[in-house]
mmCIF file of C-alpha atoms in Angstrom:
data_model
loop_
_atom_site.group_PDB
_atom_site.id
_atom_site.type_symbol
_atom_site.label_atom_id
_atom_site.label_comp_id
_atom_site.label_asym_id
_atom_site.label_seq_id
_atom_site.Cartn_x
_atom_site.Cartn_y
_atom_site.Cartn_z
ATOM 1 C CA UNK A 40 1.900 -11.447 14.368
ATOM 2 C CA UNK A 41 1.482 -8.251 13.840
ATOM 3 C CA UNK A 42 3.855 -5.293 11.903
ATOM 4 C CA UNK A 43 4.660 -2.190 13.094
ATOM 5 C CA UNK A 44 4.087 0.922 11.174
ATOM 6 C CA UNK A 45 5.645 3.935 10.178
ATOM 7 C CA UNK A 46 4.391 7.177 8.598
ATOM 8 C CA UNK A 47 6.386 8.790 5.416
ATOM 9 C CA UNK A 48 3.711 10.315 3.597
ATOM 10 C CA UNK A 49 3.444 10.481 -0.262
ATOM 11 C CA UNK A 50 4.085 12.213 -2.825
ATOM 12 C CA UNK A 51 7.726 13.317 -0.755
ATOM 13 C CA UNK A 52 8.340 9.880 0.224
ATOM 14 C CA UNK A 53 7.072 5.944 0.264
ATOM 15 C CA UNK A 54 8.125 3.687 3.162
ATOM 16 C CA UNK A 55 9.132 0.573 3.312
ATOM 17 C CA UNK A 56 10.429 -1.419 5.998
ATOM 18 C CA UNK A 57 9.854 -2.123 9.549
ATOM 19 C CA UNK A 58 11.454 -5.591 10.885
ATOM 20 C CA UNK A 59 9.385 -8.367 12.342
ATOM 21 C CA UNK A 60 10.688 -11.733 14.288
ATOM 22 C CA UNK A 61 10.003 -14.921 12.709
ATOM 23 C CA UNK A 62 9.924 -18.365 13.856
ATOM 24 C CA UNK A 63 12.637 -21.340 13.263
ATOM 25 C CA UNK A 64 11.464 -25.082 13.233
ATOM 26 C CA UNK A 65 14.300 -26.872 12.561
ATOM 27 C CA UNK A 66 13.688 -27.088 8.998
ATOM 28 C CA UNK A 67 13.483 -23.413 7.759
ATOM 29 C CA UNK A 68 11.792 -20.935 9.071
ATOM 30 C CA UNK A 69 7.817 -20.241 8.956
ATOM 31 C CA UNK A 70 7.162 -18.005 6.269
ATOM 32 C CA UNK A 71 5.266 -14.858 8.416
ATOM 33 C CA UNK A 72 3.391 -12.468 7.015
ATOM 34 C CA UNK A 73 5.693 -8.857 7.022
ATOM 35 C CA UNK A 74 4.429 -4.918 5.826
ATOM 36 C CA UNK A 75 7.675 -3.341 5.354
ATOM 37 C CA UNK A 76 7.573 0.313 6.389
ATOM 38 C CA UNK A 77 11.539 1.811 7.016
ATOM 39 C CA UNK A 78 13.471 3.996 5.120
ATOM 40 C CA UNK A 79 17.370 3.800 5.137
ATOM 41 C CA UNK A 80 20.080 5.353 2.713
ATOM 42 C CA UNK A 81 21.809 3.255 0.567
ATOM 43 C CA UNK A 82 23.659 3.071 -2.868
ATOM 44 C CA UNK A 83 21.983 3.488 -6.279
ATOM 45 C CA UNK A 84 20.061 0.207 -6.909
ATOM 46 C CA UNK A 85 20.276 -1.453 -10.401
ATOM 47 C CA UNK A 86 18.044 -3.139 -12.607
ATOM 48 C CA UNK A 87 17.674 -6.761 -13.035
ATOM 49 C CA UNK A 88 19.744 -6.402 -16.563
ATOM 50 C CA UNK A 89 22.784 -4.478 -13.778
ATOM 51 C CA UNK A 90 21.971 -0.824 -14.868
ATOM 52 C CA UNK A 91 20.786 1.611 -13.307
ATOM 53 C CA UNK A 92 17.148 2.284 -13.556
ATOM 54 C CA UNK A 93 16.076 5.653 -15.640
ATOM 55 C CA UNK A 94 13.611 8.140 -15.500
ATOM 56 C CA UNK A 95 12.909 7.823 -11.596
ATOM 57 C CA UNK A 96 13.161 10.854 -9.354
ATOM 58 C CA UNK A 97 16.345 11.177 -7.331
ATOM 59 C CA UNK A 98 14.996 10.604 -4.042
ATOM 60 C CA UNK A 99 13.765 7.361 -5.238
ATOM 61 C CA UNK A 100 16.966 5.822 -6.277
ATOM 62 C CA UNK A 101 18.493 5.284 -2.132
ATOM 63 C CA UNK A 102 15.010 5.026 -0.518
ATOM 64 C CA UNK A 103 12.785 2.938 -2.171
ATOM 65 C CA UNK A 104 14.215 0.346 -4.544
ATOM 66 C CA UNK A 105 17.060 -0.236 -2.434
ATOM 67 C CA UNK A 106 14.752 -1.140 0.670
ATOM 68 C CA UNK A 107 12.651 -3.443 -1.515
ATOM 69 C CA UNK A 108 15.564 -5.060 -2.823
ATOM 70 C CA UNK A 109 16.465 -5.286 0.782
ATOM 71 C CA UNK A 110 13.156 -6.943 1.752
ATOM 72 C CA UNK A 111 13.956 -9.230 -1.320
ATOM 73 C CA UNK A 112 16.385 -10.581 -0.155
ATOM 74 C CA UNK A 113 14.969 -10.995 3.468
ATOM 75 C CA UNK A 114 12.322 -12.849 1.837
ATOM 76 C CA UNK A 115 14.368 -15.221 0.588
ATOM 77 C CA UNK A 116 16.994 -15.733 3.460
ATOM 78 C CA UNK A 117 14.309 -15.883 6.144
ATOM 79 C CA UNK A 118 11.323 -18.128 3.782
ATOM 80 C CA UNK A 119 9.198 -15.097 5.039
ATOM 81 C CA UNK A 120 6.783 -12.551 2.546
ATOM 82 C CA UNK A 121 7.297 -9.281 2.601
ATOM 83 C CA UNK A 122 4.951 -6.262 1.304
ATOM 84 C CA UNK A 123 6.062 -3.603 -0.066
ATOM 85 C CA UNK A 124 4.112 -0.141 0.473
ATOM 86 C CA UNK A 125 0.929 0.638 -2.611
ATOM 87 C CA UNK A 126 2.401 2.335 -5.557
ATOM 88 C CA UNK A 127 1.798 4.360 -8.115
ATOM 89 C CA UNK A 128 2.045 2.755 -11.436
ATOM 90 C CA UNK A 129 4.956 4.457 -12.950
ATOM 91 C CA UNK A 130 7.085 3.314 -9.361
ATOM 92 C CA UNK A 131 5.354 -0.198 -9.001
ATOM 93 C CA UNK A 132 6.598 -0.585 -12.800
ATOM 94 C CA UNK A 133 9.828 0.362 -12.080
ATOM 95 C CA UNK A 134 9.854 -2.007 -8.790
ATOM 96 C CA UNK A 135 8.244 -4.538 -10.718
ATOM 97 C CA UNK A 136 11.133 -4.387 -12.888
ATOM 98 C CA UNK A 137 14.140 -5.350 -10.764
ATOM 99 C CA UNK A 138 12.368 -8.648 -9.733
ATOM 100 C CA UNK A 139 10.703 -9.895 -13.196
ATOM 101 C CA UNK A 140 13.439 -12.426 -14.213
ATOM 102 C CA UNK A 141 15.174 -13.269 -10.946
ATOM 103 C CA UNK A 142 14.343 -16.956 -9.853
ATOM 104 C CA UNK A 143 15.572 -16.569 -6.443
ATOM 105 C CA UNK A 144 12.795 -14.437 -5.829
ATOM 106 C CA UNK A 145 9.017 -14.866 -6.617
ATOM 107 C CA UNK A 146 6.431 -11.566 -6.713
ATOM 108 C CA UNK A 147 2.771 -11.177 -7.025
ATOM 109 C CA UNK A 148 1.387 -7.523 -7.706
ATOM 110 C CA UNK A 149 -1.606 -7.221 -6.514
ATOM 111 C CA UNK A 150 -4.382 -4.660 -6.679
ATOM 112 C CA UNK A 151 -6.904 -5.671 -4.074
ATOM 113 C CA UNK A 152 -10.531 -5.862 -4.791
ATOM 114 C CA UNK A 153 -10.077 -9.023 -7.302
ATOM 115 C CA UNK A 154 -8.369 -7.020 -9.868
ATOM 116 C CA UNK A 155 -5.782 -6.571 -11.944
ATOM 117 C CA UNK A 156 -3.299 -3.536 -12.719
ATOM 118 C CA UNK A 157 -4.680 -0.787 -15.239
ATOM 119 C CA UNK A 158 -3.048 -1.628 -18.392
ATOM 120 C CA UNK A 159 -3.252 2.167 -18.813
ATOM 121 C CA UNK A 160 -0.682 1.988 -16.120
ATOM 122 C CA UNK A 161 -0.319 5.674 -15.725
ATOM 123 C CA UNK A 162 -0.372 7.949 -12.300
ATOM 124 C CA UNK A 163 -3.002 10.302 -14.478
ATOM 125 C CA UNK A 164 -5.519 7.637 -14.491
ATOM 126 C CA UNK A 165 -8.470 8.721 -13.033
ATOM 127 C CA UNK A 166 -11.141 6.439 -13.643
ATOM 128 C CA UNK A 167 -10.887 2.672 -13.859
ATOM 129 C CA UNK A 168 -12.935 0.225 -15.799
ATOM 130 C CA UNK A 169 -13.974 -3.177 -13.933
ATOM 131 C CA UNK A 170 -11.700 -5.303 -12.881
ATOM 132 C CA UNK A 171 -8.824 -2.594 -12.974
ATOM 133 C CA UNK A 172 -6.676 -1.138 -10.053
ATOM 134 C CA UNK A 173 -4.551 1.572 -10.369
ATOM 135 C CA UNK A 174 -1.959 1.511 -7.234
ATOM 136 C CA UNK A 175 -0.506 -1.691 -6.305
ATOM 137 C CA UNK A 176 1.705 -3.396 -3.948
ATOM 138 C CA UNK A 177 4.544 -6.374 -5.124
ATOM 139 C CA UNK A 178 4.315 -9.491 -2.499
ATOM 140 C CA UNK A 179 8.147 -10.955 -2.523
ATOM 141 C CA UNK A 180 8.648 -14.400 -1.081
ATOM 142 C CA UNK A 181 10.992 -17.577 -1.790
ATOM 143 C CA UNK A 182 9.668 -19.532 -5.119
ATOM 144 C CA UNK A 183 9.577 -22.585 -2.782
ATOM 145 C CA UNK A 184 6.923 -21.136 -0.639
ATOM 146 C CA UNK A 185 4.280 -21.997 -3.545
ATOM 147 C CA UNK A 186 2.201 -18.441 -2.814
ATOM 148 C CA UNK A 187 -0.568 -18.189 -5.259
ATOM 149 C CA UNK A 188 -1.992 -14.976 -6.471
ATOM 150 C CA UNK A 189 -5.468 -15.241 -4.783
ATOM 151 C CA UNK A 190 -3.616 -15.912 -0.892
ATOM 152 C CA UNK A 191 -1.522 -13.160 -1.854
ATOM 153 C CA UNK A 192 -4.648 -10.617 -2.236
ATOM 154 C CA UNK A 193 -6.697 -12.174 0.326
ATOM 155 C CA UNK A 194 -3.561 -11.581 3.184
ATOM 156 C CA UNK A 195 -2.152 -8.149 2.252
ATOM 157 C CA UNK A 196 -5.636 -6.389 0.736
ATOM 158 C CA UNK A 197 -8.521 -5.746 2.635
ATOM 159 C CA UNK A 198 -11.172 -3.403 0.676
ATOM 160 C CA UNK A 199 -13.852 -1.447 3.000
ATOM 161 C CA UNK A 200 -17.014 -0.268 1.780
ATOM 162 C CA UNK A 201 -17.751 3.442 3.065
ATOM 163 C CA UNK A 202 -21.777 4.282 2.198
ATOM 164 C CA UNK A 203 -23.876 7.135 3.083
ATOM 165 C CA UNK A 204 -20.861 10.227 2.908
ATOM 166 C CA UNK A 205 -21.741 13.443 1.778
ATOM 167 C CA UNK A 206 -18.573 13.905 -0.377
ATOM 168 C CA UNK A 207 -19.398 17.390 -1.331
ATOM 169 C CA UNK A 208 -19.044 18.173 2.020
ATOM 170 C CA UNK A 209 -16.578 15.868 3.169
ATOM 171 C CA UNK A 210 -12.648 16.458 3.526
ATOM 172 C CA UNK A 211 -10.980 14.086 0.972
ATOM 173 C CA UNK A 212 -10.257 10.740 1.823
ATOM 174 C CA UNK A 213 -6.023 11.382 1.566
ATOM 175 C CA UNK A 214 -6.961 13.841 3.977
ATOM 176 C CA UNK A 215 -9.220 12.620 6.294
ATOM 177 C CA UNK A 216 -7.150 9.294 6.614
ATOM 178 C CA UNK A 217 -3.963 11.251 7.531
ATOM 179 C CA UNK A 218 -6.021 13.226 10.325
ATOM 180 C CA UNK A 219 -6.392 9.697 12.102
ATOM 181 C CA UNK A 220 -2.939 8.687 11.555
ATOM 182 C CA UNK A 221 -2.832 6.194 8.629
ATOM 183 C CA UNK A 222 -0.161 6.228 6.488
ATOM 184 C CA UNK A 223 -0.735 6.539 2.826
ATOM 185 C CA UNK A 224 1.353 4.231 1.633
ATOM 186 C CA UNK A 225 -0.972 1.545 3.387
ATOM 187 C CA UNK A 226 -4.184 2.665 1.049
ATOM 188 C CA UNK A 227 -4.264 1.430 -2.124
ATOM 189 C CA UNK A 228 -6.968 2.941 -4.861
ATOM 190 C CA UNK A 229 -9.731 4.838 -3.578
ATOM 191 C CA UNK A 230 -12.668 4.425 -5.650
ATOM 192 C CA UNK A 231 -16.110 6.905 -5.526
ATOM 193 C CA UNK A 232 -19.074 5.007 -7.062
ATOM 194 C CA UNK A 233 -21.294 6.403 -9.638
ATOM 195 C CA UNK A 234 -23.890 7.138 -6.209
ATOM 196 C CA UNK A 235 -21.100 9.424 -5.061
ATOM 197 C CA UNK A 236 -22.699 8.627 -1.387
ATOM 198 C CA UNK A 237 -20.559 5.539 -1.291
ATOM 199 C CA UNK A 238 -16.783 4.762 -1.851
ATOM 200 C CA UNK A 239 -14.091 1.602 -1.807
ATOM 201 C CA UNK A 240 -11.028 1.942 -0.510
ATOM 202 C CA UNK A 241 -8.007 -0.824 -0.672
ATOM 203 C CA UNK A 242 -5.639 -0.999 2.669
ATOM 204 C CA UNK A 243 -3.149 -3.114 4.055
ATOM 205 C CA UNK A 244 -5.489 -5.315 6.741
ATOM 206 C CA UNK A 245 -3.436 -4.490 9.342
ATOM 207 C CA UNK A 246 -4.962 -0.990 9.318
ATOM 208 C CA UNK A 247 -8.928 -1.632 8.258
ATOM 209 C CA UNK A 248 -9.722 -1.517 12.147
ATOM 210 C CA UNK A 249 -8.486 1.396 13.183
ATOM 211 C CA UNK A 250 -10.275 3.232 10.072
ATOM 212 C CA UNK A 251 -13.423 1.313 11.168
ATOM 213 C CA UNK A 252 -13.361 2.963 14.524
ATOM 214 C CA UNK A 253 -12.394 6.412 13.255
ATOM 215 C CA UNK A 254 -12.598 7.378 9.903
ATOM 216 C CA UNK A 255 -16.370 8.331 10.238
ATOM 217 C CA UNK A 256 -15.383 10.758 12.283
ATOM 218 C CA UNK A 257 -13.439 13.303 9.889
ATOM 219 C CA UNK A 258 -16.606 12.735 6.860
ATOM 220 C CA UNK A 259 -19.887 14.335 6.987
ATOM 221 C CA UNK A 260 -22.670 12.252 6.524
ATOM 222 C CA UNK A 261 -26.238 11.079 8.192
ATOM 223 C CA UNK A 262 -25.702 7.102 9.133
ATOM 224 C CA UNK A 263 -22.213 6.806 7.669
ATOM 225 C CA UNK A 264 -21.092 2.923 8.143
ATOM 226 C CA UNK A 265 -17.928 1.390 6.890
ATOM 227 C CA UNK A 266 -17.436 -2.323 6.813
ATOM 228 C CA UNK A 267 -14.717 -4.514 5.179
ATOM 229 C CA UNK A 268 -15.915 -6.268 2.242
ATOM 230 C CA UNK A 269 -16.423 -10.122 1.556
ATOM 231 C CA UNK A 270 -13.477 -11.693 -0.003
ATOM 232 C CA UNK A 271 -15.192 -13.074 -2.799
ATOM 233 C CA UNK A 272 -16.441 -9.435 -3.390
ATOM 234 C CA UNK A 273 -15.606 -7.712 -6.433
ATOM 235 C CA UNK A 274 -14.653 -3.752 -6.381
ATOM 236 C CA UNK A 275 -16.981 -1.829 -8.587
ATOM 237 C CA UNK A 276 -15.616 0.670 -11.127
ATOM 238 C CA UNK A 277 -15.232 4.303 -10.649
ATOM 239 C CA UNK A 278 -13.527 7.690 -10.145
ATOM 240 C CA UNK A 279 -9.958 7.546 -8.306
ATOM 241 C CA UNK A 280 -9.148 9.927 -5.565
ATOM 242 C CA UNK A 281 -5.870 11.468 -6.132
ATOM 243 C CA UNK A 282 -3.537 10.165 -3.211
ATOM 244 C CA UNK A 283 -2.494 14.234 -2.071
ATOM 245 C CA UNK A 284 -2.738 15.743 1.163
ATOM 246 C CA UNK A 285 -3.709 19.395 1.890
ATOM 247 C CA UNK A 286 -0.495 21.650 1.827
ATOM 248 C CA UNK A 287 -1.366 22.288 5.864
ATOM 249 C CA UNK A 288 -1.186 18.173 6.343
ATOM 250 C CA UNK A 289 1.614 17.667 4.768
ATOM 251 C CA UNK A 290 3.511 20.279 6.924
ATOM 252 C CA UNK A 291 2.189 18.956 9.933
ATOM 253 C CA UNK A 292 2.877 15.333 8.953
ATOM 254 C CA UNK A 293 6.790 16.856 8.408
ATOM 255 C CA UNK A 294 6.769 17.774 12.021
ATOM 256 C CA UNK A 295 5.010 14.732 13.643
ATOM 257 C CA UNK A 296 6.161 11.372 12.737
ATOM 258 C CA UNK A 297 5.660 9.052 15.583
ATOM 259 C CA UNK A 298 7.965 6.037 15.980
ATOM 260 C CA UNK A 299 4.664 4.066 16.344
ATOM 261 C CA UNK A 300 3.793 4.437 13.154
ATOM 262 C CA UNK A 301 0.958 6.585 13.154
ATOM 263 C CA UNK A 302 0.943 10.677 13.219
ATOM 264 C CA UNK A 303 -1.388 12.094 16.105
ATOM 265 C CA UNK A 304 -2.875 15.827 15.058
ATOM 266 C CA UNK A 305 -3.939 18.099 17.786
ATOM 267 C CA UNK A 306 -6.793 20.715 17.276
#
């Protein structure tokens, strides 16, 4: 089964929700596998202690928490598992927060790459030691579903191994990835080896083909290749590219969202 996207690109905004069918037996229904990518308005959300969360930008408060709390609670109505988009640390803490110590609800965050979050934890991190992530995603699903961790990463992180880029030369990855219409808040980190020929990027498998086919295409190089790594693999450490488009993309990506979820340039 497979989700349907939608482009809101970051820093002005993170998706969340598109919806998907799922399938009754007469039991319950079949958990499915769901990538959330929607926005709609709602009230402020609270915190799992009832207040309202602090110290999170405005635009935040009726866009993003609210819709995960919404896919929350579609989780556990539906026995489905929902993904929320990759975050930053500062938002996946405050996410991370509303869900913590609820027991109608159960959560993995996961990194990709067999990792775990930074315990840095900070949107200024720019290098990561091994076994680190910076940006995450939170998998929601009903307790009773028995999800462990390592399914979790496996079915909602892919990580692709890009080798032989001239980087010097190349546009940056944000950049080049929203030239072929992938939305941002699919990518997790995007790591540059010590080489800096070769690179790792985390994203939401429902994408990895489509940046197969095309990606090579915006990066200068001699024999680029991109493949998606084993799943036993473990991400190397590195330097993190900053998740920021070019002042020019992120006008144009204003002016073109496509209701297919992808962002077609022209030129």
């Amino acid at each position: 089964m497979k989700p349907s996207l939608c482009f809101m690109v970051l820093p002005l905004a993170v998706a969340s929700r598109t919806g998907v069918a799922f399938q009754f037996t007469n039991i319950r229904p079949h958990h499915v596998r769901r990538t959330r990518c929607q926005f709609h308005q709602h009230q402020i959300p609270l915190s799992s202690s009832g207040r309202a969360i602090n110290n999170i930008p405005q635009h935040l408060y009726s866009t993003l928490l609210t819709d995960i709390e919404s896919q929350a609670t579609l989780a556990i109505d539906t026995w489905s598992i929902e993904a929320t988009p990759f975050l930053e640390p500062n938002d996946a803490n405050q996410v991370q927060e509303l869900f913590q110590h609820r027991g109608d609800v159960a959560f993995h965050r996961v990194v990709g790459g067999r990792r775990t979050p930074s315990q840095i934890l900070t949107d200024d991190t720019t290098s990561l030691s091994n076994g680190e992530g910076r940006r995450s995603r939170l998998i929601l699903f009903h307790p009773d579903l028995g999800l462990d961790s390592a399914s979790a990463e496996r079915d909602y992180c892919s990580v692709l191994r890009i080798q032989n880029v001239n980087l010097a030369s190349s546009n940056t990855f944000p950049n080049a990835l929203a030239s072929i219409g992938i939305p941002l808040e699919l990518v997790g980190d995007i790591i540059v080896t010590a080489s800096d020929n070769d690179a790792y990027m985390v994203v939401d498998p429902t994408i990895s083909k489509r940046i197969q086919r095309l990606l090579s295409k915006e990066l200068v190089g001699v024999g680029i290749s991109l493949e998606v790594c084993d799943d036993n693999e473990f991400m190397p450490s590195g330097i993190v590219q900053e998740m920021k488009l070019s002042k020019v993309l992120e006008r144009r990506v204003e002016r073109k969202k496509y209701e297919q979820g992808y962002v077609a340039f022209s030129g």
